[in-house]
Tab-separated table of C-alpha atoms in Angstrom:
chain	number	residue	atom	x	y	z
T	66	ASN	CA	0.000	0.000	0.000
T	67	ALA	CA	1.209	3.500	-0.831
T	68	GLY	CA	-0.839	4.932	2.080
T	69	VAL	CA	-1.692	8.614	1.703
T	70	THR	CA	-0.017	10.383	-1.199
T	71	GLN	CA	0.067	14.104	-1.917
T	72	THR	CA	1.151	16.080	-4.957
T	73	PRO	CA	2.916	18.363	-5.535
T	74	LYS	CA	5.560	18.333	-2.794
T	75	PHE	CA	6.290	22.025	-3.242
T	76	GLN	CA	4.573	24.837	-5.125
T	77	VAL	CA	5.113	28.562	-5.576
T	78	LEU	CA	2.113	30.671	-6.561
T	79	LYS	CA	1.526	34.315	-7.223
T	80	THR	CA	-1.261	36.135	-5.414
T	81	GLY	CA	-4.561	35.546	-7.189
T	82	GLN	CA	-3.572	32.308	-8.898
T	83	SER	CA	-5.579	29.156	-8.361
T	84	MET	CA	-4.390	25.609	-7.914
T	85	THR	CA	-5.432	22.173	-6.736
T	86	LEU	CA	-3.556	20.135	-4.159
T	87	GLN	CA	-4.027	16.449	-4.792
T	88	CYS	CA	-4.547	13.771	-2.148
T	89	ALA	CA	-5.143	10.068	-2.650
T	90	GLN	CA	-5.307	7.039	-0.364
T	91	ASP	CA	-5.412	3.342	-1.146
T	92	MET	CA	-6.570	2.058	2.242
T	93	ASN	CA	-10.316	2.266	1.507
T	94	HIS	CA	-10.714	4.882	4.228
T	95	GLU	CA	-14.048	6.673	4.404
T	96	TYR	CA	-12.808	9.692	6.361
T	97	MET	CA	-10.414	12.167	4.754
T	98	SER	CA	-9.310	15.596	5.875
T	99	TRP	CA	-7.089	18.535	5.031
T	100	TYR	CA	-4.985	20.420	7.572
T	101	ARG	CA	-2.630	23.332	7.372
T	102	GLN	CA	0.386	23.579	9.650
T	103	ASP	CA	1.848	26.945	10.569
T	104	PRO	CA	4.629	27.705	13.083
T	105	GLY	CA	3.274	27.976	16.610
T	106	MET	CA	-0.260	27.118	15.469
T	107	GLY	CA	-0.198	23.353	15.247
T	108	LEU	CA	-2.405	21.565	12.739
T	109	ARG	CA	-5.691	23.250	11.891
T	110	LEU	CA	-8.523	21.493	10.083
T	111	ILE	CA	-9.579	23.074	6.779
T	112	HIS	CA	-12.194	20.665	5.357
T	113	TYR	CA	-13.123	17.068	5.882
T	114	SER	CA	-15.189	14.320	4.296
T	115	VAL	CA	-16.892	11.335	5.908
T	116	GLY	CA	-17.439	9.589	2.580
T	117	ALA	CA	-17.789	10.063	-1.155
T	118	GLY	CA	-20.117	12.942	-1.945
T	119	ILE	CA	-20.054	14.335	1.615
T	120	THR	CA	-17.836	17.230	2.706
T	121	ASP	CA	-17.913	19.738	5.536
T	122	GLN	CA	-15.980	22.716	6.828
T	123	GLY	CA	-13.372	22.603	9.526
T	124	GLU	CA	-11.818	25.341	11.612
T	125	VAL	CA	-10.268	27.436	8.802
T	126	PRO	CA	-12.220	26.815	5.547
T	127	ASN	CA	-12.183	30.299	3.987
T	128	GLY	CA	-10.412	30.455	0.635
T	129	TYR	CA	-10.513	26.692	0.088
T	130	ASN	CA	-12.897	24.333	-1.684
T	131	VAL	CA	-13.067	20.549	-1.646
T	132	SER	CA	-14.991	17.786	-3.355
T	133	ARG	CA	-15.089	14.006	-2.870
T	134	SER	CA	-16.239	12.181	-5.976
T	135	THR	CA	-14.476	8.916	-5.103
T	136	THR	CA	-13.419	7.180	-1.881
T	137	GLU	CA	-9.773	7.416	-2.905
T	138	ASP	CA	-9.345	11.094	-3.820
T	139	PHE	CA	-9.885	14.322	-1.904
T	140	PRO	CA	-8.463	17.364	-3.747
T	141	LEU	CA	-8.143	20.778	-2.102
T	142	ARG	CA	-8.661	23.832	-4.309
T	143	LEU	CA	-7.332	27.298	-3.670
T	144	LEU	CA	-9.560	29.634	-5.634
T	145	SER	CA	-7.470	32.831	-5.469
T	146	ALA	CA	-4.242	32.349	-3.557
T	147	ALA	CA	-3.252	34.879	-0.894
T	148	PRO	CA	0.064	35.219	1.008
T	149	SER	CA	-1.800	34.180	4.176
T	150	GLN	CA	-2.218	30.756	2.595
T	151	THR	CA	1.531	30.163	2.645
T	152	SER	CA	1.744	27.026	4.747
T	153	VAL	CA	2.385	23.304	4.771
T	154	TYR	CA	-0.727	21.327	3.859
T	155	PHE	CA	-1.355	17.796	5.064
T	156	CYS	CA	-3.989	15.364	3.932
T	157	ALA	CA	-5.044	12.594	6.308
T	158	SER	CA	-7.360	9.599	6.170
T	159	SER	CA	-8.894	7.045	8.515
T	160	TYR	CA	-11.631	4.433	8.540
T	161	SER	CA	-13.870	6.849	10.421
T	162	GLU	CA	-13.584	10.172	12.241
T	163	ALA	CA	-13.202	8.250	15.491
T	164	GLU	CA	-10.210	6.274	14.260
T	165	THR	CA	-6.491	7.060	14.053
T	166	GLN	CA	-5.660	9.301	11.122
T	167	TYR	CA	-2.802	8.558	8.728
T	168	PHE	CA	-1.073	11.592	7.295
T	169	GLY	CA	0.459	12.188	3.887
T	170	PRO	CA	3.941	13.695	3.397
T	171	GLY	CA	2.630	17.232	2.944
T	172	THR	CA	2.665	19.971	0.295
T	173	ARG	CA	4.686	23.120	0.971
T	174	LEU	CA	2.978	26.128	-0.575
T	175	LEU	CA	4.511	29.572	-0.944
T	176	VAL	CA	2.276	32.399	-2.132
T	177	LEU	CA	4.118	35.501	-3.249
U	290	GLN	CA	-7.084	30.774	24.760
U	291	LYS	CA	-6.223	27.659	22.779
U	292	GLU	CA	-7.987	24.449	23.728
U	293	VAL	CA	-4.657	22.595	23.770
U	294	GLU	CA	-1.466	24.185	25.066
U	295	GLN	CA	1.911	22.590	24.476
U	296	ASP	CA	5.347	23.758	25.566
U	297	PRO	CA	6.989	24.895	22.305
U	298	GLY	CA	10.555	24.061	23.322
U	299	PRO	CA	12.877	23.543	21.644
U	300	LEU	CA	14.284	20.835	23.853
U	301	SER	CA	17.877	19.603	23.528
U	302	VAL	CA	19.052	16.606	25.552
U	303	PRO	CA	22.091	14.299	25.511
U	304	GLU	CA	21.711	10.751	24.245
U	305	GLY	CA	20.401	8.461	26.945
U	306	ALA	CA	18.499	11.175	28.820
U	307	ILE	CA	14.793	11.046	29.633
U	308	VAL	CA	12.685	13.386	27.520
U	309	SER	CA	9.547	14.791	29.134
U	310	LEU	CA	6.854	16.449	27.021
U	311	ASN	CA	3.633	17.980	28.290
U	312	CYS	CA	0.287	19.336	27.139
U	313	THR	CA	-2.598	20.892	29.011
U	314	TYR	CA	-6.161	21.238	27.793
U	315	SER	CA	-9.304	23.088	28.728
U	316	ASN	CA	-12.071	21.106	27.020
U	317	SER	CA	-13.594	18.469	29.281
U	318	ALA	CA	-15.111	16.796	26.206
U	319	PHE	CA	-11.712	15.443	25.151
U	320	GLN	CA	-11.820	11.685	25.647
U	321	TYR	CA	-8.970	10.302	23.552
U	322	PHE	CA	-5.358	11.409	23.771
U	323	MET	CA	-2.636	10.899	21.225
U	324	TRP	CA	0.978	11.705	20.609
U	325	TYR	CA	2.247	12.117	17.062
U	326	ARG	CA	5.889	12.249	15.986
U	327	GLN	CA	6.841	14.380	12.999
U	328	TYR	CA	10.258	14.189	11.423
U	329	SER	CA	11.519	17.207	9.502
U	330	ARG	CA	9.646	17.708	6.227
U	331	LYS	CA	7.467	14.650	6.837
U	332	GLY	CA	3.873	14.089	7.864
U	333	PRO	CA	2.915	13.314	11.478
U	334	GLU	CA	2.778	9.649	12.457
U	335	LEU	CA	0.900	8.246	15.408
U	336	LEU	CA	3.154	7.280	18.287
U	337	MET	CA	0.770	6.522	21.130
U	338	TYR	CA	-2.965	6.531	21.774
U	339	THR	CA	-4.840	6.281	25.049
U	340	TYR	CA	-8.279	7.084	26.386
U	341	SER	CA	-8.033	6.596	30.113
U	342	SER	CA	-6.245	8.291	32.964
U	343	GLY	CA	-3.022	6.606	34.001
U	344	ASN	CA	0.076	5.387	32.220
U	345	LYS	CA	0.520	3.454	28.999
U	346	GLU	CA	3.895	2.048	28.006
U	347	ASP	CA	5.217	1.053	24.613
U	348	GLY	CA	8.899	0.217	24.635
U	349	ARG	CA	10.853	3.334	25.573
U	350	PHE	CA	7.722	5.507	25.412
U	351	THR	CA	5.250	6.175	28.225
U	352	ALA	CA	2.095	8.231	27.793
U	353	GLN	CA	0.494	9.615	30.920
U	354	VAL	CA	-2.979	11.140	31.209
U	355	ASP	CA	-4.425	12.979	34.198
U	356	LYS	CA	-8.003	13.899	33.312
U	357	SER	CA	-8.667	15.551	36.664
U	358	SER	CA	-5.843	18.035	36.028
U	359	LYS	CA	-6.399	18.120	32.249
U	360	TYR	CA	-2.760	17.294	31.677
U	361	ILE	CA	-0.998	14.748	29.496
U	362	SER	CA	2.659	13.804	29.216
U	363	LEU	CA	4.959	11.748	27.029
U	364	PHE	CA	8.195	10.342	28.408
U	365	ILE	CA	10.969	8.949	26.248
U	366	ARG	CA	13.494	6.814	28.116
U	367	ASP	CA	17.054	6.186	26.932
U	368	SER	CA	16.611	8.778	24.198
U	369	GLN	CA	18.382	8.229	20.885
U	370	PRO	CA	19.428	10.648	18.124
U	371	SER	CA	16.724	8.990	16.005
U	372	ASP	CA	14.140	10.393	18.463
U	373	SER	CA	14.981	13.912	17.263
U	374	ALA	CA	11.680	15.184	15.875
U	375	THR	CA	8.714	17.388	16.636
U	376	TYR	CA	6.178	15.800	18.981
U	377	LEU	CA	2.549	16.838	18.720
U	378	CYS	CA	-0.106	16.087	21.280
U	379	ALA	CA	-3.632	15.632	19.957
U	380	MET	CA	-6.995	15.178	21.588
U	381	LEU	CA	-10.270	13.847	20.233
U	382	SER	CA	-13.529	15.007	21.739
U	383	ASN	CA	-16.637	12.863	22.053
U	384	ASP	CA	-18.083	14.666	19.005
U	385	TYR	CA	-14.986	13.611	17.028
U	386	LYS	CA	-13.296	16.997	16.915
U	387	LEU	CA	-9.509	16.515	16.809
U	388	SER	CA	-7.368	19.306	18.270
U	389	PHE	CA	-3.591	19.494	18.102
U	390	GLY	CA	-0.973	21.167	20.224
U	391	ALA	CA	1.568	23.392	18.460
U	392	GLY	CA	4.324	20.796	18.833
U	393	THR	CA	7.612	20.549	20.727
U	394	THR	CA	10.840	20.147	18.780
U	395	VAL	CA	13.268	17.723	20.420
U	396	THR	CA	16.941	17.269	19.571
U	397	VAL	CA	18.872	14.350	21.072
U	398	ARG	CA	22.611	15.019	20.920
U	399	ALA	CA	24.926	12.065	20.270
């Protein structure tokens, strides 16, 4: 099993550009989530999904969109990038929201 | 005030020393307590998981929970250079909200 994979590993954007961060898992997990990690702030939940076709907002959802068309994939879209979105983004998955989450390797995003 | 407070460190110890990491929390709804280890430029990985007050051991690692004081700890015995990482505490409430501490960076010097 590859576990949780994320692409790209690193991305530089200009303010106002859009992009999609990809996340995939091959463990047949129903629950998937996106976090951002900033110095001194810990991991903060952006959006999550409890199954295909179902998504919901986390703690810091503004500026991000998600969709879940398949069990395996959970892309995160930045509609119009802002410097405040410079961060490291982690995708995680688990069998359910009550179970241990497995994290991907992260995407480092720099918005200029 | 954050729901989960964690000493930011950084912490630097000699090889073989005991590492002590702590978190406090304010939300009584937290029922499950976890410690994640995160190596530089990697994703967090679960180290230990417990749901009751008391101690839980796994090799050189001991997780301690005191629900009455809203305080959790992680102890690493006989620390090794390979233990150098950032350690994140995390807590899951009974409505499945997961909250993380900011993380403590630990360096074990050979």
